PDB file of N, CA and C in Angstrom:
ATOM      1  N   MET A 124     -18.310  -8.376   1.129  1.00 70.00           N
ATOM      2  CA  MET A 124     -17.029  -8.177   0.278  1.00 70.00           C
ATOM      3  C   MET A 124     -15.994  -8.960   0.710  1.00 70.00           C
ATOM      4  N   THR A 125     -15.413  -9.024  -0.760  1.00 82.00           N
ATOM      5  CA  THR A 125     -14.094  -9.593   0.021  1.00 82.00           C
ATOM      6  C   THR A 125     -12.650  -9.097  -0.163  1.00 82.00           C
ATOM      7  N   TYR A 126     -11.764  -8.974   0.276  1.00 84.00           N
ATOM      8  CA  TYR A 126     -10.797  -8.748   0.305  1.00 84.00           C
ATOM      9  C   TYR A 126     -10.366  -7.804  -1.087  1.00 84.00           C
ATOM     10  N   LEU A 127     -10.670  -8.748  -1.773  1.00 84.00           N
ATOM     11  CA  LEU A 127      -9.993  -8.670  -3.168  1.00 84.00           C
ATOM     12  C   LEU A 127     -10.537  -7.634  -3.479  1.00 84.00           C
ATOM     13  N   LEU A 128     -11.837  -7.466  -3.808  1.00 88.00           N
ATOM     14  CA  LEU A 128     -12.488  -6.694  -4.199  1.00 88.00           C
ATOM     15  C   LEU A 128     -12.356  -5.213  -3.664  1.00 88.00           C
ATOM     16  N   LEU A 129     -12.123  -5.365  -2.149  1.00 87.00           N
ATOM     17  CA  LEU A 129     -12.003  -4.004  -1.526  1.00 87.00           C
ATOM     18  C   LEU A 129     -10.466  -3.739  -2.109  1.00 87.00           C
ATOM     19  N   THR A 130      -9.327  -4.228  -2.617  1.00 88.00           N
ATOM     20  CA  THR A 130      -8.229  -3.815  -2.263  1.00 88.00           C
ATOM     21  C   THR A 130      -8.342  -3.197  -3.856  1.00 88.00           C
ATOM     22  N   LEU A 131      -9.169  -4.022  -4.864  1.00 90.00           N
ATOM     23  CA  LEU A 131      -9.110  -3.253  -6.259  1.00 90.00           C
ATOM     24  C   LEU A 131     -10.061  -2.043  -5.964  1.00 90.00           C
ATOM     25  N   SER A 132     -11.016  -1.688  -4.984  1.00 90.00           N
ATOM     26  CA  SER A 132     -11.394  -0.262  -5.027  1.00 90.00           C
ATOM     27  C   SER A 132     -10.615   0.568  -4.757  1.00 90.00           C
ATOM     28  N   VAL A 133      -9.641   0.200  -3.441  1.00 89.00           N
ATOM     29  CA  VAL A 133      -8.870   1.221  -3.188  1.00 89.00           C
ATOM     30  C   VAL A 133      -7.954   1.702  -3.498  1.00 89.00           C
ATOM     31  N   LEU A 134      -7.065   0.469  -4.939  1.00 90.00           N
ATOM     32  CA  LEU A 134      -5.803   0.924  -5.526  1.00 90.00           C
ATOM     33  C   LEU A 134      -6.161   1.068  -7.052  1.00 90.00           C
ATOM     34  N   SER A 135      -7.656   1.088  -7.275  1.00 93.00           N
ATOM     35  CA  SER A 135      -8.575   2.116  -8.455  1.00 93.00           C
ATOM     36  C   SER A 135      -8.677   3.391  -8.285  1.00 93.00           C
ATOM     37  N   ALA A 136      -9.031   4.025  -6.692  1.00 91.00           N
ATOM     38  CA  ALA A 136      -8.789   5.200  -6.745  1.00 91.00           C
ATOM     39  C   ALA A 136      -7.474   5.837  -6.396  1.00 91.00           C
ATOM     40  N   LEU A 137      -6.819   5.149  -5.746  1.00 89.00           N
ATOM     41  CA  LEU A 137      -4.808   5.082  -5.584  1.00 89.00           C
ATOM     42  C   LEU A 137      -4.368   5.715  -6.999  1.00 89.00           C
ATOM     43  N   ALA A 138      -5.225   4.977  -7.995  1.00 91.00           N
ATOM     44  CA  ALA A 138      -4.423   5.170  -9.511  1.00 91.00           C
ATOM     45  C   ALA A 138      -4.687   6.393 -10.077  1.00 91.00           C
ATOM     46  N   VAL A 139      -6.064   6.935  -9.499  1.00 93.00           N
ATOM     47  CA  VAL A 139      -6.698   8.475 -10.424  1.00 93.00           C
ATOM     48  C   VAL A 139      -5.771   9.013  -9.123  1.00 93.00           C
ATOM     49  N   TYR A 140      -5.765   8.749  -8.158  1.00 89.00           N
ATOM     50  CA  TYR A 140      -4.841  10.105  -7.017  1.00 89.00           C
ATOM     51  C   TYR A 140      -3.624  10.345  -7.675  1.00 89.00           C
ATOM     52  N   GLY A 141      -2.667   9.128  -7.576  1.00 86.00           N
ATOM     53  CA  GLY A 141      -1.528   9.357  -8.250  1.00 86.00           C
ATOM     54  C   GLY A 141      -1.566   9.736  -9.405  1.00 86.00           C
ATOM     55  N   PHE A 142      -2.150   9.540 -10.600  1.00 90.00           N
ATOM     56  CA  PHE A 142      -1.887  10.325 -11.717  1.00 90.00           C
ATOM     57  C   PHE A 142      -2.164  11.669 -11.533  1.00 90.00           C
ATOM     58  N   LEU A 143      -3.405  12.418 -10.698  1.00 88.00           N
ATOM     59  CA  LEU A 143      -3.313  13.414 -10.189  1.00 88.00           C
ATOM     60  C   LEU A 143      -2.073  14.167  -9.699  1.00 88.00           C
ATOM     61  N   MET A 144      -1.524  13.411  -8.886  1.00 83.00           N
ATOM     62  CA  MET A 144      -0.524  14.015  -8.246  1.00 83.00           C
ATOM     63  C   MET A 144       1.467  13.661  -8.241  1.00 83.00           C
ATOM     64  N   ARG A 145       0.769  13.027  -9.923  1.00 84.00           N
ATOM     65  CA  ARG A 145       2.385  12.480 -10.549  1.00 84.00           C
ATOM     66  C   ARG A 145       3.499  13.692 -10.246  1.00 84.00           C
ATOM     67  N   LYS A 146       3.087  14.794 -10.399  1.00 81.00           N
ATOM     68  CA  LYS A 146       4.247  16.215 -10.625  1.00 81.00           C
ATOM     69  C   LYS A 146       5.007  15.652  -9.105  1.00 81.00           C
ATOM     70  N   TRP A 147       4.422  15.891  -7.704  1.00 76.00           N
ATOM     71  CA  TRP A 147       4.696  15.391  -6.862  1.00 76.00           C
ATOM     72  C   TRP A 147       5.456  13.726  -6.235  1.00 76.00           C
ATOM     73  N   LEU A 148       5.517  13.150  -7.167  1.00 80.00           N
ATOM     74  CA  LEU A 148       6.368  11.179  -7.119  1.00 80.00           C
ATOM     75  C   LEU A 148       7.519  11.548  -8.108  1.00 80.00           C
ATOM     76  N   VAL A 149       8.495  11.435  -7.774  1.00 83.00           N
ATOM     77  CA  VAL A 149       9.554  11.114  -8.131  1.00 83.00           C
ATOM     78  C   VAL A 149      10.002   9.605  -7.786  1.00 83.00           C
ATOM     79  N   LEU A 150      10.333   9.169  -9.270  1.00 85.00           N
ATOM     80  CA  LEU A 150      10.309   7.912  -9.440  1.00 85.00           C
ATOM     81  C   LEU A 150      11.582   6.695  -8.835  1.00 85.00           C
ATOM     82  N   LYS A 151      12.754   7.260  -9.019  1.00 89.00           N
ATOM     83  CA  LYS A 151      14.118   6.829  -8.142  1.00 89.00           C
ATOM     84  C   LYS A 151      13.589   6.437  -6.569  1.00 89.00           C
ATOM     85  N   PRO A 152      12.977   7.361  -5.745  1.00 87.00           N
ATOM     86  CA  PRO A 152      12.950   7.225  -4.614  1.00 87.00           C
ATOM     87  C   PRO A 152      11.547   6.535  -4.295  1.00 87.00           C
ATOM     88  N   LEU A 153      10.402   6.595  -4.959  1.00 87.00           N
ATOM     89  CA  LEU A 153       9.689   5.621  -4.976  1.00 87.00           C
ATOM     90  C   LEU A 153      10.481   4.137  -5.431  1.00 87.00           C
ATOM     91  N   ILE A 154      10.947   3.786  -5.697  1.00 91.00           N
ATOM     92  CA  ILE A 154      11.431   2.488  -6.368  1.00 91.00           C
ATOM     93  C   ILE A 154      12.619   1.940  -5.410  1.00 91.00           C
ATOM     94  N   ALA A 155      13.123   2.436  -4.331  1.00 92.00           N
ATOM     95  CA  ALA A 155      14.009   2.189  -3.309  1.00 92.00           C
ATOM     96  C   ALA A 155      13.197   1.554  -2.556  1.00 92.00           C
ATOM     97  N   THR A 156      12.104   3.178  -2.067  1.00 91.00           N
ATOM     98  CA  THR A 156      11.334   2.870  -1.062  1.00 91.00           C
ATOM     99  C   THR A 156      10.421   1.817  -0.967  1.00 91.00           C
ATOM    100  N   THR A 157       9.576   1.203  -2.187  1.00 92.00           N
ATOM    101  CA  THR A 157       9.031  -0.165  -3.003  1.00 92.00           C
ATOM    102  C   THR A 157       9.776  -0.884  -2.480  1.00 92.00           C
ATOM    103  N   ALA A 158      10.704  -1.173  -2.836  1.00 94.00           N
ATOM    104  CA  ALA A 158      11.766  -2.450  -2.063  1.00 94.00           C
ATOM    105  C   ALA A 158      11.604  -2.477  -0.691  1.00 94.00           C
ATOM    106  N   VAL A 159      11.946  -1.292  -0.138  1.00 95.00           N
ATOM    107  CA  VAL A 159      12.401  -2.014   1.504  1.00 95.00           C
ATOM    108  C   VAL A 159      10.611  -1.788   2.225  1.00 95.00           C
ATOM    109  N   MET A 160       9.671  -0.576   1.518  1.00 95.00           N
ATOM    110  CA  MET A 160       8.147  -0.894   2.197  1.00 95.00           C
ATOM    111  C   MET A 160       7.564  -2.701   2.213  1.00 95.00           C
ATOM    112  N   PHE A 161       7.827  -3.528   1.214  1.00 95.00           N
ATOM    113  CA  PHE A 161       7.414  -4.570   0.426  1.00 95.00           C
ATOM    114  C   PHE A 161       8.533  -5.941   1.237  1.00 95.00           C
ATOM    115  N   SER A 162       9.579  -5.451   1.492  1.00 96.00           N
ATOM    116  CA  SER A 162      10.004  -6.280   2.206  1.00 96.00           C
ATOM    117  C   SER A 162       9.961  -6.280   3.668  1.00 96.00           C
ATOM    118  N   LEU A 163       9.397  -4.995   4.103  1.00 96.00           N
ATOM    119  CA  LEU A 163       8.913  -4.990   5.666  1.00 96.00           C
ATOM    120  C   LEU A 163       8.022  -5.552   6.473  1.00 96.00           C
ATOM    121  N   THR A 164       6.888  -5.453   4.889  1.00 95.00           N
ATOM    122  CA  THR A 164       5.749  -5.982   5.111  1.00 95.00           C
ATOM    123  C   THR A 164       5.747  -7.252   5.030  1.00 95.00           C
ATOM    124  N   ALA A 165       6.502  -7.812   4.068  1.00 95.00           N
ATOM    125  CA  ALA A 165       6.428  -9.382   4.088  1.00 95.00           C
ATOM    126  C   ALA A 165       6.992 -10.098   5.459  1.00 95.00           C
ATOM    127  N   ILE A 166       8.468  -9.270   5.584  1.00 96.00           N
ATOM    128  CA  ILE A 166       8.679  -9.510   7.148  1.00 96.00           C
ATOM    129  C   ILE A 166       7.689 -10.039   8.420  1.00 96.00           C
ATOM    130  N   PHE A 167       7.002  -8.184   8.372  1.00 96.00           N
ATOM    131  CA  PHE A 167       5.868  -8.341   9.913  1.00 96.00           C
ATOM    132  C   PHE A 167       4.719  -8.998   9.878  1.00 96.00           C
ATOM    133  N   ASP A 168       4.063  -8.673   8.189  1.00 95.00           N
ATOM    134  CA  ASP A 168       2.982  -9.052   8.154  1.00 95.00           C
ATOM    135  C   ASP A 168       2.864 -10.631   8.194  1.00 95.00           C
ATOM    136  N   ASN A 169       3.918 -11.313   8.206  1.00 96.00           N
ATOM    137  CA  ASN A 169       3.779 -12.774   8.210  1.00 96.00           C
ATOM    138  C   ASN A 169       3.921 -13.416   9.951  1.00 96.00           C
ATOM    139  N   VAL A 170       5.022 -12.032  10.744  1.00 97.00           N
ATOM    140  CA  VAL A 170       5.126 -12.515  12.144  1.00 97.00           C
ATOM    141  C   VAL A 170       3.918 -12.352  12.555  1.00 97.00           C
ATOM    142  N   ILE A 171       2.925 -11.177  12.366  1.00 96.00           N
ATOM    143  CA  ILE A 171       1.878 -10.824  13.395  1.00 96.00           C
ATOM    144  C   ILE A 171       0.540 -11.815  12.593  1.00 96.00           C
ATOM    145  N   ILE A 172       0.680 -12.278  11.370  1.00 95.00           N
ATOM    146  CA  ILE A 172      -0.628 -13.493  10.829  1.00 95.00           C
ATOM    147  C   ILE A 172      -0.061 -14.693  11.652  1.00 95.00           C
ATOM    148  N   GLY A 173       1.619 -15.226  11.754  1.00 95.00           N
ATOM    149  CA  GLY A 173       1.704 -16.208  11.793  1.00 95.00           C
ATOM    150  C   GLY A 173       1.492 -16.223  13.358  1.00 95.00           C
ATOM    151  N   THR A 174       1.872 -15.538  14.459  1.00 96.00           N
ATOM    152  CA  THR A 174       1.470 -15.507  15.855  1.00 96.00           C
ATOM    153  C   THR A 174      -0.108 -15.686  15.964  1.00 96.00           C
ATOM    154  N   GLY A 175      -0.930 -15.180  14.764  1.00 95.00           N
ATOM    155  CA  GLY A 175      -2.193 -15.213  15.127  1.00 95.00           C
ATOM    156  C   GLY A 175      -2.607 -13.740  15.630  1.00 95.00           C
ATOM    157  N   ILE A 176      -2.015 -13.116  15.979  1.00 95.00           N
ATOM    158  CA  ILE A 176      -2.309 -11.647  16.364  1.00 95.00           C
ATOM    159  C   ILE A 176      -3.163 -10.860  15.229  1.00 95.00           C
ATOM    160  N   VAL A 177      -3.203 -11.185  14.075  1.00 92.00           N
ATOM    161  CA  VAL A 177      -3.991 -11.034  12.955  1.00 92.00           C
ATOM    162  C   VAL A 177      -4.754 -11.918  12.469  1.00 92.00           C
ATOM    163  N   ALA A 178      -6.134 -12.479  11.976  1.00 91.00           N
ATOM    164  CA  ALA A 178      -6.411 -13.278  10.776  1.00 91.00           C
ATOM    165  C   ALA A 178      -7.503 -12.757   9.947  1.00 91.00           C
ATOM    166  N   TYR A 179      -7.436 -13.606   8.891  1.00 89.00           N
ATOM    167  CA  TYR A 179      -8.044 -13.270   7.885  1.00 89.00           C
ATOM    168  C   TYR A 179      -9.176 -14.578   7.921  1.00 89.00           C
ATOM    169  N   ASP A 180     -10.581 -14.091   7.156  1.00 88.00           N
ATOM    170  CA  ASP A 180     -11.041 -15.183   6.614  1.00 88.00           C
ATOM    171  C   ASP A 180     -10.745 -15.874   5.362  1.00 88.00           C
ATOM    172  N   PRO A 181     -10.445 -17.504   5.301  1.00 88.00           N
ATOM    173  CA  PRO A 181      -9.991 -17.486   3.982  1.00 88.00           C
ATOM    174  C   PRO A 181     -11.047 -17.837   2.910  1.00 88.00           C
ATOM    175  N   ASN A 182     -12.469 -17.382   3.523  1.00 89.00           N
ATOM    176  CA  ASN A 182     -13.296 -17.413   2.236  1.00 89.00           C
ATOM    177  C   ASN A 182     -13.609 -16.150   1.766  1.00 89.00           C
ATOM    178  N   LYS A 183     -12.632 -14.995   2.428  1.00 88.00           N
ATOM    179  CA  LYS A 183     -12.464 -13.466   1.920  1.00 88.00           C
ATOM    180  C   LYS A 183     -11.336 -13.339   0.986  1.00 88.00           C
ATOM    181  N   ILE A 184     -10.220 -14.081   0.767  1.00 88.00           N
ATOM    182  CA  ILE A 184      -8.960 -13.802   0.423  1.00 88.00           C
ATOM    183  C   ILE A 184      -8.666 -14.486  -1.102  1.00 88.00           C
ATOM    184  N   SER A 185      -8.189 -13.631  -1.625  1.00 88.00           N
ATOM    185  CA  SER A 185      -7.294 -14.341  -2.706  1.00 88.00           C
ATOM    186  C   SER A 185      -7.259 -16.022  -3.054  1.00 88.00           C
ATOM    187  N   GLY A 186      -6.425 -16.151  -2.195  1.00 87.00           N
ATOM    188  CA  GLY A 186      -5.642 -17.580  -1.864  1.00 87.00           C
ATOM    189  C   GLY A 186      -4.222 -17.191  -2.321  1.00 87.00           C
ATOM    190  N   ILE A 187      -3.641 -16.236  -2.741  1.00 90.00           N
ATOM    191  CA  ILE A 187      -2.405 -16.073  -3.128  1.00 90.00           C
ATOM    192  C   ILE A 187      -1.617 -15.282  -1.417  1.00 90.00           C
ATOM    193  N   THR A 188      -1.033 -16.166  -1.385  1.00 92.00           N
ATOM    194  CA  THR A 188       0.036 -15.240  -0.219  1.00 92.00           C
ATOM    195  C   THR A 188       1.514 -15.673  -0.714  1.00 92.00           C
ATOM    196  N   ILE A 189       1.793 -14.784   0.460  1.00 93.00           N
ATOM    197  CA  ILE A 189       3.503 -14.672   0.609  1.00 93.00           C
ATOM    198  C   ILE A 189       3.827 -14.859   1.886  1.00 93.00           C
ATOM    199  N   GLY A 190       3.859 -16.091   1.985  1.00 93.00           N
ATOM    200  CA  GLY A 190       3.763 -16.743   3.507  1.00 93.00           C
ATOM    201  C   GLY A 190       2.811 -16.899   3.536  1.00 93.00           C
ATOM    202  N   PHE A 191       2.859 -16.280   5.010  1.00 94.00           N
ATOM    203  CA  PHE A 191       1.190 -16.285   5.975  1.00 94.00           C
ATOM    204  C   PHE A 191       0.595 -15.194   5.004  1.00 94.00           C
ATOM    205  N   ALA A 192       1.042 -13.964   4.736  1.00 93.00           N
ATOM    206  CA  ALA A 192       0.270 -13.298   4.160  1.00 93.00           C
ATOM    207  C   ALA A 192      -0.063 -13.072   3.102  1.00 93.00           C
ATOM    208  N   PRO A 193      -1.616 -12.910   2.942  1.00 92.00           N
ATOM    209  CA  PRO A 193      -2.334 -12.758   1.956  1.00 92.00           C
ATOM    210  C   PRO A 193      -1.644 -11.339   0.805  1.00 92.00           C
ATOM    211  N   ILE A 194      -1.589 -11.602  -0.396  1.00 90.00           N
ATOM    212  CA  ILE A 194      -1.491 -10.755  -1.423  1.00 90.00           C
ATOM    213  C   ILE A 194      -2.234  -9.279  -1.129  1.00 90.00           C
ATOM    214  N   GLU A 195      -3.528  -9.610  -0.554  1.00 89.00           N
ATOM    215  CA  GLU A 195      -3.958  -8.123  -0.846  1.00 89.00           C
ATOM    216  C   GLU A 195      -3.520  -7.029   0.539  1.00 89.00           C
ATOM    217  N   ASP A 196      -2.964  -7.472   1.742  1.00 88.00           N
ATOM    218  CA  ASP A 196      -2.628  -6.996   2.977  1.00 88.00           C
ATOM    219  C   ASP A 196      -1.512  -5.951   1.965  1.00 88.00           C
ATOM    220  N   PHE A 197      -0.625  -6.519   1.128  1.00 91.00           N
ATOM    221  CA  PHE A 197       0.094  -5.498   0.481  1.00 91.00           C
ATOM    222  C   PHE A 197      -0.358  -4.253   0.023  1.00 91.00           C
ATOM    223  N   ALA A 198      -1.710  -3.822  -0.164  1.00 89.00           N
ATOM    224  CA  ALA A 198      -2.247  -2.885  -0.651  1.00 89.00           C
ATOM    225  C   ALA A 198      -2.208  -1.682  -0.173  1.00 89.00           C
ATOM    226  N   TYR A 199      -2.237  -1.623   1.454  1.00 88.00           N
ATOM    227  CA  TYR A 199      -2.268  -0.967   2.033  1.00 88.00           C
ATOM    228  C   TYR A 199      -0.566  -0.545   1.903  1.00 88.00           C
ATOM    229  N   THR A 200       0.468  -0.876   2.040  1.00 92.00           N
ATOM    230  CA  THR A 200       1.560  -1.077   1.700  1.00 92.00           C
ATOM    231  C   THR A 200       1.730  -0.075  -0.102  1.00 92.00           C
ATOM    232  N   VAL A 201       1.142  -0.382  -0.699  1.00 90.00           N
ATOM    233  CA  VAL A 201       1.117   0.886  -2.293  1.00 90.00           C
ATOM    234  C   VAL A 201       0.956   2.137  -1.757  1.00 90.00           C
ATOM    235  N   LEU A 202      -0.576   2.177  -1.191  1.00 90.00           N
ATOM    236  CA  LEU A 202      -1.074   3.022  -0.668  1.00 90.00           C
ATOM    237  C   LEU A 202      -0.401   3.915   0.255  1.00 90.00           C
ATOM    238  N   ALA A 203       0.427   3.315   0.862  1.00 90.00           N
ATOM    239  CA  ALA A 203       1.400   4.281   1.445  1.00 90.00           C
ATOM    240  C   ALA A 203       2.556   4.996   0.940  1.00 90.00           C
ATOM    241  N   ILE A 204       2.808   4.341  -0.120  1.00 90.00           N
ATOM    242  CA  ILE A 204       4.365   4.582  -1.029  1.00 90.00           C
ATOM    243  C   ILE A 204       4.034   5.823  -1.738  1.00 90.00           C
ATOM    244  N   VAL A 205       2.657   6.121  -2.346  1.00 88.00           N
ATOM    245  CA  VAL A 205       1.805   6.835  -3.347  1.00 88.00           C
ATOM    246  C   VAL A 205       1.844   8.097  -2.129  1.00 88.00           C
ATOM    247  N   LEU A 206       1.007   7.737  -1.487  1.00 88.00           N
ATOM    248  CA  LEU A 206       0.208   9.152  -0.161  1.00 88.00           C
ATOM    249  C   LEU A 206       0.662   9.897   0.435  1.00 88.00           C
ATOM    250  N   VAL A 207       1.960   9.095   1.433  1.00 88.00           N
ATOM    251  CA  VAL A 207       2.935   9.796   2.195  1.00 88.00           C
ATOM    252  C   VAL A 207       3.306  10.798   1.211  1.00 88.00           C
ATOM    253  N   PRO A 208       4.072  10.327   0.224  1.00 86.00           N
ATOM    254  CA  PRO A 208       5.226  11.088  -0.162  1.00 86.00           C
ATOM    255  C   PRO A 208       4.739  12.405  -0.701  1.00 86.00           C
ATOM    256  N   SER A 209       3.382  12.181  -1.482  1.00 83.00           N
ATOM    257  CA  SER A 209       2.533  13.284  -2.607  1.00 83.00           C
ATOM    258  C   SER A 209       2.034  14.162  -1.319  1.00 83.00           C
ATOM    259  N   LEU A 210       1.698  13.667  -0.480  1.00 84.00           N
ATOM    260  CA  LEU A 210       0.793  14.650   0.503  1.00 84.00           C
ATOM    261  C   LEU A 210       1.845  15.357   1.463  1.00 84.00           C
ATOM    262  N   PHE A 211       2.855  14.958   1.698  1.00 85.00           N
ATOM    263  CA  PHE A 211       4.213  16.080   2.256  1.00 85.00           C
ATOM    264  C   PHE A 211       4.517  16.783   1.253  1.00 85.00           C
ATOM    265  N   ASN A 212       4.578  16.445   0.147  1.00 81.00           N
ATOM    266  CA  ASN A 212       4.949  17.327  -0.359  1.00 81.00           C
ATOM    267  C   ASN A 212       4.148  18.876  -1.130  1.00 81.00           C
ATOM    268  N   LEU A 213       2.956  18.323  -1.205  1.00 80.00           N
ATOM    269  CA  LEU A 213       1.848  19.101  -1.067  1.00 80.00           C
ATOM    270  C   LEU A 213       1.255  19.437   0.059  1.00 80.00           C
ATOM    271  N   PHE A 214       1.931  19.587   1.068  1.00 85.00           N
ATOM    272  CA  PHE A 214       1.538  20.373   1.994  1.00 85.00           C
ATOM    273  C   PHE A 214       2.801  21.095   3.008  1.00 85.00           C
ATOM    274  N   ARG A 215       3.686  20.888   2.302  1.00 82.00           N
ATOM    275  CA  ARG A 215       4.848  21.179   2.530  1.00 82.00           C
ATOM    276  C   ARG A 215       4.943  22.863   1.619  1.00 82.00           C
ATOM    277  N   THR A 216       4.536  22.501   0.280  1.00 70.00           N
ATOM    278  CA  THR A 216       4.224  23.721  -0.716  1.00 70.00           C
ATOM    279  C   THR A 216       3.369  25.130  -0.192  1.00 70.00           C
ATOM    280  N   LYS A 217       2.169  24.481   0.567  1.00 61.00           N
ATOM    281  CA  LYS A 217       1.380  25.168   0.886  1.00 61.00           C
ATOM    282  C   LYS A 217       1.608  26.106   1.924  1.00 61.00           C
ATOM    283  N   LEU A 218       2.585  25.525   3.352  1.00 55.00           N
ATOM    284  CA  LEU A 218       2.924  26.577   4.097  1.00 55.00           C
ATOM    285  C   LEU A 218       3.740  27.507   4.170  1.00 55.00           C
TER     286      LEU A 218
END
């Protein structure tokens, strides 16, 4: 399985989840969070990949990179941006 296929699978499930949880997701804070998180991901992923702490099989990535980081690596950031605030708000109201 390639990282791109795995990423598309996760993002497809996340799109359905995001649609179902849309009342818990406020757009303005998400835009600011996205800018910060993508910047931090780009910086720190490049550091850990560039120093050799993490390596990706070049045959399994799409070839699109931001510095050393493959574009598929940013899917984890998208997942966190949608999942964390919606779960926080959901569990906060249930308690």
